XYZ file of C-alpha atoms in Angstrom:
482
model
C 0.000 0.000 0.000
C 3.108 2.393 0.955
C 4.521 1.626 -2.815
C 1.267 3.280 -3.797
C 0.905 6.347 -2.132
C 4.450 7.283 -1.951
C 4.720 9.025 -5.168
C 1.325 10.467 -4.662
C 2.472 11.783 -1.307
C 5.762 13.107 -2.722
C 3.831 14.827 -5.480
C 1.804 16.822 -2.767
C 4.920 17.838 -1.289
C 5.551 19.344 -4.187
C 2.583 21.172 -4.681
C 2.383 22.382 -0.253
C 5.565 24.499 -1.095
C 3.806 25.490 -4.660
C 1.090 26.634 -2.204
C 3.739 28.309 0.356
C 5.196 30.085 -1.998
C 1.592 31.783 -3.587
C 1.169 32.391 0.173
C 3.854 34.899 0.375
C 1.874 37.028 -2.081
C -1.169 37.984 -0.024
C 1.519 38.350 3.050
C 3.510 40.786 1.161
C 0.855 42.708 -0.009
C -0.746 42.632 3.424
C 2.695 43.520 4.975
C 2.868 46.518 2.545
C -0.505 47.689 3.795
C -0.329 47.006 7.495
C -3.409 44.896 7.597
C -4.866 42.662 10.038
C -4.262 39.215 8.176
C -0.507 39.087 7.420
C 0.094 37.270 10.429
C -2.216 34.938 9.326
C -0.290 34.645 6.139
C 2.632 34.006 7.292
C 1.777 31.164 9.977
C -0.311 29.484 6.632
C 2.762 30.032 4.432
C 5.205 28.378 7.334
C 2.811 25.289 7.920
C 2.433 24.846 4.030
C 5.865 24.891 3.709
C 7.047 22.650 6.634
C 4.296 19.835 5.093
C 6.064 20.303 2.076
C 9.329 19.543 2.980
C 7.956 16.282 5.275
C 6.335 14.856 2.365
C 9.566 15.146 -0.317
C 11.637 14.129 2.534
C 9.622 11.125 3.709
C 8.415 9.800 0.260
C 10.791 10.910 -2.141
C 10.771 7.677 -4.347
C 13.911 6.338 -6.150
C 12.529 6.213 -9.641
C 9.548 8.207 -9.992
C 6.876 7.181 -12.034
C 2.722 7.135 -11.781
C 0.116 4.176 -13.003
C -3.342 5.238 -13.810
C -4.043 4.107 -9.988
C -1.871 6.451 -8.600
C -2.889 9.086 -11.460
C -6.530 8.526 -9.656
C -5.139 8.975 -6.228
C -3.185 12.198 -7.150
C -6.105 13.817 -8.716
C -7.774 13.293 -5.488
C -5.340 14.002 -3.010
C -4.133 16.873 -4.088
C -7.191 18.716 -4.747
C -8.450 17.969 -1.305
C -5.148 18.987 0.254
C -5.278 22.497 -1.955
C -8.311 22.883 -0.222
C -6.966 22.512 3.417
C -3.645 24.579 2.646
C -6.192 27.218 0.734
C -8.422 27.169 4.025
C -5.844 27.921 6.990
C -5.619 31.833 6.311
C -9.446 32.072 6.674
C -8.903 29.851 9.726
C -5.851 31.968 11.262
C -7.265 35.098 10.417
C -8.278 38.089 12.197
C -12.169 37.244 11.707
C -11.759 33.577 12.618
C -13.749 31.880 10.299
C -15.286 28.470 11.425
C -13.492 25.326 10.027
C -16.530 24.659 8.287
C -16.949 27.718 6.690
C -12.974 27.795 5.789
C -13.286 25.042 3.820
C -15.818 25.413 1.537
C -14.898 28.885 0.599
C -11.657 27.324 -0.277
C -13.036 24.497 -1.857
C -15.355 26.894 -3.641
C -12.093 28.737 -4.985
C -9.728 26.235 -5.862
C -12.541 24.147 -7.449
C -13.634 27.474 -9.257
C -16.975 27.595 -8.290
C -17.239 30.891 -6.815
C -19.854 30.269 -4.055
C -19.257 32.102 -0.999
C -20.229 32.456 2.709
C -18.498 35.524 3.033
C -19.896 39.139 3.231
C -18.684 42.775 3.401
C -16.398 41.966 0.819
C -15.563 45.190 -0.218
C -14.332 46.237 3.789
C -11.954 43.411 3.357
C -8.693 43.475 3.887
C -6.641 43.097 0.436
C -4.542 40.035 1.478
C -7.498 38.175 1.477
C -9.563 39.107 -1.367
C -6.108 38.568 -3.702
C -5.602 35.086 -2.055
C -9.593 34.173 -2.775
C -8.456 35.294 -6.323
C -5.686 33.135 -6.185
C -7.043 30.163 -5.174
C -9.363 30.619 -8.560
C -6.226 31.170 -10.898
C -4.824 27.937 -9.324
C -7.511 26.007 -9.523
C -8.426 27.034 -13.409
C -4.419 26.329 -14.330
C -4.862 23.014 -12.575
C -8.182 22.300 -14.148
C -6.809 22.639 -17.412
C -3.746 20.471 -17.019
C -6.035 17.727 -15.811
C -8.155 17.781 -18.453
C -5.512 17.858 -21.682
C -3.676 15.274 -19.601
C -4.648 12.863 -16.943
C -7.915 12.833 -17.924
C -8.093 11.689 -21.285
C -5.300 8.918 -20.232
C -7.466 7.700 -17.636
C -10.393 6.913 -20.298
C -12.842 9.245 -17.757
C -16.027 10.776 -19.307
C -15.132 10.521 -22.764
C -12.110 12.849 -22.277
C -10.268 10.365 -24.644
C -11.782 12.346 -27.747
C -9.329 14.603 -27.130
C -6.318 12.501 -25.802
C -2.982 14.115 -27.600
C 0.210 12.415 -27.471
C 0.982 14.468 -24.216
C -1.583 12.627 -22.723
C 0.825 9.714 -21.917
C 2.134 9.284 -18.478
C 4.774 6.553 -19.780
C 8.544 7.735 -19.184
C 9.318 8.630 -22.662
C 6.793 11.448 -22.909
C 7.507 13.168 -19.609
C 9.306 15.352 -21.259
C 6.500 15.935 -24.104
C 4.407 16.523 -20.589
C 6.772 19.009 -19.055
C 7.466 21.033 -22.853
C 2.757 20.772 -22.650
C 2.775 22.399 -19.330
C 5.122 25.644 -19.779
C 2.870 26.041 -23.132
C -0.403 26.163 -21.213
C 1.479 28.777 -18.637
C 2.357 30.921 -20.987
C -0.769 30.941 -22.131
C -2.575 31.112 -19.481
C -0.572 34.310 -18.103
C -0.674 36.306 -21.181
C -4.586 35.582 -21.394
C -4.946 36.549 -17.671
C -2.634 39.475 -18.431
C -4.671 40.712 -21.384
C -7.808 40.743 -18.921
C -5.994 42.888 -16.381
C -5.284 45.462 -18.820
C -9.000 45.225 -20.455
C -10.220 46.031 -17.223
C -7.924 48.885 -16.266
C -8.349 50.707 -19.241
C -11.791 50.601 -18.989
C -11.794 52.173 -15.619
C -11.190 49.931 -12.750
C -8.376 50.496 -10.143
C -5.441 48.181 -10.865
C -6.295 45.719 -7.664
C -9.911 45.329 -8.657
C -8.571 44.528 -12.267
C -5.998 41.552 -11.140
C -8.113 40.467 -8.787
C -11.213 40.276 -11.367
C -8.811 39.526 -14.281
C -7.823 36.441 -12.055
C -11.311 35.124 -11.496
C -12.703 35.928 -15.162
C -9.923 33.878 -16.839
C -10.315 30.773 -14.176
C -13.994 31.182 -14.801
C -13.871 31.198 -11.021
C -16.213 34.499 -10.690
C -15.066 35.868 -6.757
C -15.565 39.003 -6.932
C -14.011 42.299 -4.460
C -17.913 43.467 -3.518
C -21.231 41.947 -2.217
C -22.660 43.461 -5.608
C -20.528 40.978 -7.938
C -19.864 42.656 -11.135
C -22.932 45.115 -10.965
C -20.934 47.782 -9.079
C -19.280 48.759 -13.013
C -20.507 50.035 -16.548
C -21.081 48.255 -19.536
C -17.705 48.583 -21.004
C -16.631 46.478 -18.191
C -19.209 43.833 -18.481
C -18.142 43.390 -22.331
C -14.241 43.166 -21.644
C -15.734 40.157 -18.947
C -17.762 38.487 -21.746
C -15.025 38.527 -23.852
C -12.380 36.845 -21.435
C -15.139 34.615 -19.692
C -15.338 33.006 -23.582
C -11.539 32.957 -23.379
C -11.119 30.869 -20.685
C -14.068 28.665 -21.806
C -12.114 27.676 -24.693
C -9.824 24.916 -25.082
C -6.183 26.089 -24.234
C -5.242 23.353 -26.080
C -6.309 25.417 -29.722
C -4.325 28.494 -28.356
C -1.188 26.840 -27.936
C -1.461 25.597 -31.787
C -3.026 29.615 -32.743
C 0.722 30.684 -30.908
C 2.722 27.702 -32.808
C 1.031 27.819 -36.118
C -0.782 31.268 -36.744
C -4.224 30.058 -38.567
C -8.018 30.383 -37.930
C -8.618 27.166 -39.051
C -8.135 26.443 -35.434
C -11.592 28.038 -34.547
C -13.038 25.278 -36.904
C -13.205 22.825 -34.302
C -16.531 21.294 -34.103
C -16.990 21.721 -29.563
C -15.719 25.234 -30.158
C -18.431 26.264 -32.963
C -21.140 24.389 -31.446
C -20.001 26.297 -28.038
C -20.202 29.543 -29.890
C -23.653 28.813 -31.995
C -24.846 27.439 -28.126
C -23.713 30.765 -26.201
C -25.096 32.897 -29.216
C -28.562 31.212 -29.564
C -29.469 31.938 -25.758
C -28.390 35.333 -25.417
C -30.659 35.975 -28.502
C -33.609 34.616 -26.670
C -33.280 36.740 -23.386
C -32.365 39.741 -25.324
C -36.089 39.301 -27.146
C -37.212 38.052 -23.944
C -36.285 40.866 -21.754
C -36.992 43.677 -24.959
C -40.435 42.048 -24.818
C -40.834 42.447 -21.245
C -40.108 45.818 -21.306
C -36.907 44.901 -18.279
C -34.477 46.604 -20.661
C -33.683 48.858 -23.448
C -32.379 47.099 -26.759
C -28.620 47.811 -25.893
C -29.041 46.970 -21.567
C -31.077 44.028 -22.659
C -28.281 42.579 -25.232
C -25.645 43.486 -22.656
C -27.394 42.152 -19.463
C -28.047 38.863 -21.509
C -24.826 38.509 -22.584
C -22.873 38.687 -19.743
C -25.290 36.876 -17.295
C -25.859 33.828 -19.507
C -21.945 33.813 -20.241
C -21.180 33.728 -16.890
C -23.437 30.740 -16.153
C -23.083 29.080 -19.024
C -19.211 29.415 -18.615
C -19.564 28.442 -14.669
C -18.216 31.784 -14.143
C -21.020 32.517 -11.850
C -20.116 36.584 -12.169
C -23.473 38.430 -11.669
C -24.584 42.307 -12.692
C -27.966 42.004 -11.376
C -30.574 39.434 -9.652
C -31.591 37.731 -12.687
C -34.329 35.746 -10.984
C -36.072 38.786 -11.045
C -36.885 38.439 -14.859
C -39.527 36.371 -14.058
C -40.605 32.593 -14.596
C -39.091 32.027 -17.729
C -35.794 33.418 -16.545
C -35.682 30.815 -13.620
C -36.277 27.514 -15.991
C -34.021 29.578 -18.513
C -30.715 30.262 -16.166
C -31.609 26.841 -14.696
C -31.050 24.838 -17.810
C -28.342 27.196 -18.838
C -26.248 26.140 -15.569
C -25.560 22.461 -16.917
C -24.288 22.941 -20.188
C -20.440 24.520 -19.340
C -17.620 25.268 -21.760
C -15.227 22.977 -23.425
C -13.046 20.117 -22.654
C -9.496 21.425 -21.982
C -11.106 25.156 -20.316
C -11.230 26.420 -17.624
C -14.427 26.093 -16.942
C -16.894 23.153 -15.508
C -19.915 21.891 -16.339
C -21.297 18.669 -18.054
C -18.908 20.243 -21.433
C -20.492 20.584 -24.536
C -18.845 17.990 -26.235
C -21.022 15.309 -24.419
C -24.391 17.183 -25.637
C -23.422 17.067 -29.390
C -22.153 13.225 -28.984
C -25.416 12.211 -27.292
C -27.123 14.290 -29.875
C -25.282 12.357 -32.547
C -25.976 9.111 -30.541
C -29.484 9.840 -30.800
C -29.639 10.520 -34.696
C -27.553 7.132 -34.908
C -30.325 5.805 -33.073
C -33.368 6.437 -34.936
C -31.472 5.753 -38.084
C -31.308 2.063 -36.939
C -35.005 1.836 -36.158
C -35.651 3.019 -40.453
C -32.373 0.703 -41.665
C -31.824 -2.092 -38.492
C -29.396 -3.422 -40.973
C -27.375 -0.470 -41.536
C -23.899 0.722 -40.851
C -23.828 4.485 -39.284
C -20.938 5.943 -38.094
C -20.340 9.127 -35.179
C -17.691 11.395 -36.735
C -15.974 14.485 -34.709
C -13.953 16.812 -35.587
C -13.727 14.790 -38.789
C -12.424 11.429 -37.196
C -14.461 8.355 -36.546
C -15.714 8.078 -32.611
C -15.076 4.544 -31.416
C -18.213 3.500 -29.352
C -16.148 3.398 -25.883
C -16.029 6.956 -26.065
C -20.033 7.056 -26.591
C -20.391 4.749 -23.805
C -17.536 6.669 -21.573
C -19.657 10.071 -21.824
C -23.179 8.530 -21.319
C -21.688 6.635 -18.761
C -21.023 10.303 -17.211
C -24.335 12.115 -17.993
C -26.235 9.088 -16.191
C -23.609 8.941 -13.095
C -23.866 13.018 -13.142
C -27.836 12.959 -12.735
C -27.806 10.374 -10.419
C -25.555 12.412 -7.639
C -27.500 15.472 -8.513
C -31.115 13.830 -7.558
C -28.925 12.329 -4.661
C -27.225 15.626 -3.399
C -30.836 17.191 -3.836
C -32.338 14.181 -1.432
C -29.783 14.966 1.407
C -29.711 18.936 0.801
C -33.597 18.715 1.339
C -33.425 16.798 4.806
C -31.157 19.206 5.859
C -34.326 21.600 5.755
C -33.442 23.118 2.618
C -36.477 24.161 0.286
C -36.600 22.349 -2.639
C -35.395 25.121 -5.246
C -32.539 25.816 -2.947
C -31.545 22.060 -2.432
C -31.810 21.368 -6.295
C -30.347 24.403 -8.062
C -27.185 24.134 -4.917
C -27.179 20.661 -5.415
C -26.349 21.789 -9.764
C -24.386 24.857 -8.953
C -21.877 22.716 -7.037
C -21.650 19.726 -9.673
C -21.148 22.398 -12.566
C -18.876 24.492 -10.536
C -20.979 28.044 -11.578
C -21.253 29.471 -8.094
C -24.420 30.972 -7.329
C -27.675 29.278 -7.236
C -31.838 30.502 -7.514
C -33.798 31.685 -4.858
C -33.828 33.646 -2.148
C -30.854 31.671 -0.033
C -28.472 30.715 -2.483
C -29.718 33.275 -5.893
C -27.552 35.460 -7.061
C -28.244 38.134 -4.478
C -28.171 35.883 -1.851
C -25.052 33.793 -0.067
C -23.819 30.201 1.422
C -23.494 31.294 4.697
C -27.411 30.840 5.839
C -26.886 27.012 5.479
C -25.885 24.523 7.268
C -22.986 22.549 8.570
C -23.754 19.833 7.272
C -25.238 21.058 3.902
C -21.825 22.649 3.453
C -19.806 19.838 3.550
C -22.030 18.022 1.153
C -21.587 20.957 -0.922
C -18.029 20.932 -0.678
C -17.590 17.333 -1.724
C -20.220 18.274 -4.581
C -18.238 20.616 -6.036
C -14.885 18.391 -5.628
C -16.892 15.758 -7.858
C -17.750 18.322 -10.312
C -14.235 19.633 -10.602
C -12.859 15.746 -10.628
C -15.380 14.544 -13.281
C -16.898 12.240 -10.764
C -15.564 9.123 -12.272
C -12.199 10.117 -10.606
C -13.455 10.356 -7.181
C -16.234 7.574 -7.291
C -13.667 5.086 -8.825
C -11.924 5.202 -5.375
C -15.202 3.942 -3.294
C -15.345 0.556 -5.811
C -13.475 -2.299 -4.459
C -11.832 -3.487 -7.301
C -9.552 -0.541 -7.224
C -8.112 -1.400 -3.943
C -7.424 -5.027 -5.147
C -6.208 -3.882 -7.935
């Protein structure tokens, strides 16, 4: 049992003094301002870094290498200890936030949700709104990395549709791994980058545009004010829309826009189905909302966009209390909140690439019933799907719906009300953040519920951010005797 977790223990050891070292941010900047929580800091920065040390020193293997069960393990393990390291600053801090409550905002930030028991946000201190920030931009570089290549190697959710030849964890494509991950940096920072300057030249002070720049590109969606993005003008709202799409995208086709310089890129089939998807429903609310007299032609189209791009996204960014639309706004944001980006982004959700592959199942389907004797084949992305894949991803949409009617059941005998235990019960699967109603809407906060509901929460939103097959693998037996 040791020979399996010690690599998986030395690669956390690695990542506590990754986490030690982002600590020293928020402490520095809290040092520079004199502010209550650099102490707090500071004793986070020291434990994260003594853990780190313990863990190289005590499992550093003599020839490293990683099997898909210890791939499993790591993606576990090391998002759940993120969230602990991510939690002590709330815990050592001035305010002394509960365990309970520590931990799911971290979870919340490193899983890039964006739900949040915290409020007064804007009479913060600025150590901790950067490190909430943080914890997002972490957790969306992370995200991404897993997705282009664990993921896809472990066969989980149909994620090998997009399995590239860095998604091999043999020995003689660690470097091919290593040469993947300084590409998806580099992107990542000059994509985070451009969104800092977006938003200061469009009028926000320069620590409310890296802090937002930081959340819009991890599709995270903290924000530095109870009021969420509604605090700034439309200009702002736009420059969001713009990098909320960004990050929704696979990093994956930026790398090969920086390599080889072509549009052709922007041909891929999840991308222009994402596109036509995000397109379609901010038409509808913009007519809706225009024929509700809510909005003027230009606040409508603006509104629409950026509210159903930050759901849709699992941003979870709001500029006003949508619910307030009316009816057809609830069902509408509702439905919106399970689609998500694309595979290798940022963001969370079910993906779109598993709606237009059960969509092409389904065609396949009712072609068999007219022609039971003939041959019909799924293409993507102009290549032949091989019917693992089909069964990988349905396997997922039927595993996904089943935890959400199950996280629903035990949010509800917690007391919850039944819009509140079914939209939370969503909003932490597909990572977006806020839910509907009065509790948990967009107006509303966490913080009301309870202990217990939080920490079912909390692991919700771990399963989201994991796929669920990567966490629910580890409660079969056969992976143990394996």
């Amino acid at each position: 049992m040791l020979k399996l977790f010690k690599p998986v223990f030395y690669v956390c050891g690695l990542l506590s003094l990754m986490m030690a070292a982002m600590l020293l941010l928020p402490t520095t900047l809290g040092w520079f301002h004199q502010d209550s929580e650099t102490h707090a800091f500071l004793v986070s920065a020291g434990i994260s870094f003594i853990a780190g040390v313990f863990l190289i020193a005590a499992f550093r293997p003599r020839k490293f290498s990683l099997g898909p069960r210890q791939l499993y393990l790591l993606t576990c393990c090391s998002w759940a200890l993120l969230s602990v390291i991510g939690a002590l600053p709330l815990i050592f801090g001035h305010d002394h936030i509960r365990f309970t409550d520590a931990v799911f905002e971290s979870v919340s930030g490193i899983t890039t949700t964006g739900s949040t028991i915290l409020t007064g946000l804007e009479y913060m201190p600025h150590s901790l709104l950067l490190w909430r920030a943080l914890l997002q931009w972490i957790g969306g570089l992370g995200v991404i990395g897993m997705a282009v290549s664990i993921l896809p190697f472990l066969h989980v959710g149909g994620m090998r549709l997009f399995q590239t030849e860095s998604s091999d964890w043999s020995d003689k494509s660690l470097p091919r791994l290593a040469d993947l991950a300084r590409s998806l940096f580099l992107v990542y920072m000059l994509i985070t980058t451009g969104c800092i300057l977006g938003y200061w030249i469009n009028g926000m002070n320069l620590f409310d545009a890296i802090s937002h720049a930081l959340t819009t590109v991890s599709t995270g969606g903290f924000a530095t004010d109870d009021r969420s993005m509604g605090r700034f003008g439309p200009a702002i709202l736009w420059v969001s829309v713009l990098f909320m799409l960004l990050g929704a995208l696979p990093f994956v086709m930026f790398i090969r826009l920086l390599t080889q310089p072509s549009l052709k890129v922007f041909l891929d089939q999840q991308v222009r189905g994402f596109l036509l998807i995000v397109a379609v429903l901010t038409l509808i609310m913009t007519l809706y909302l225009i024929g509700q007299d809510i909005y003027g032609p230009f606040e409508a189209l603006t509104q629409a966009a950026f509210n159903i791009v930050s759901v849709i996204t699992t941003t979870g960014f709001a500029s006003t209390d949508y619910t307030l639309w009316g009816g057809f706004s609830l069902a509408f944001f509702f439905f919106v909140t399970f689609i998500g980006g694309c595979s290798g982004s940022t963001s969370g959700g079910m993906k779109v690439f598993r709606f237009q592959l059960s969509f092409m199942f389904l065609i396949r389907q009712i072609k068999l019933l007219v022609h039971p004797r003939g041959i019909f084949s799924i293409r993507y992305n102009g290549k032949e799907v091989e019917d693992d894949i089909i069964f990988s991803a349905v396997a997922f949409s039927f595993l996904f719906f089943m935890v959400l009617v199950f996280t629903t059941m035990v949010l509800a005998l917690t007391g919850l009300d039944f819009v509140t235990s079914i939209t939370g019960a969503a909003t932490a699967l597909t990572n977006v953040g806020p839910g509907l109603g009065d509790i948990i809407g967009p107006a509303g906060n966490f913080a009301p519920l309870s202990d217990t509901a939080k920490w079912v929460l909390s692991f919700a939103m771990l399963l989201g951010r994991l796929e669920l097959l990567s966490i629910m693998v580890l409660f079969s037996g056969v992976f143990w005797r394996g």
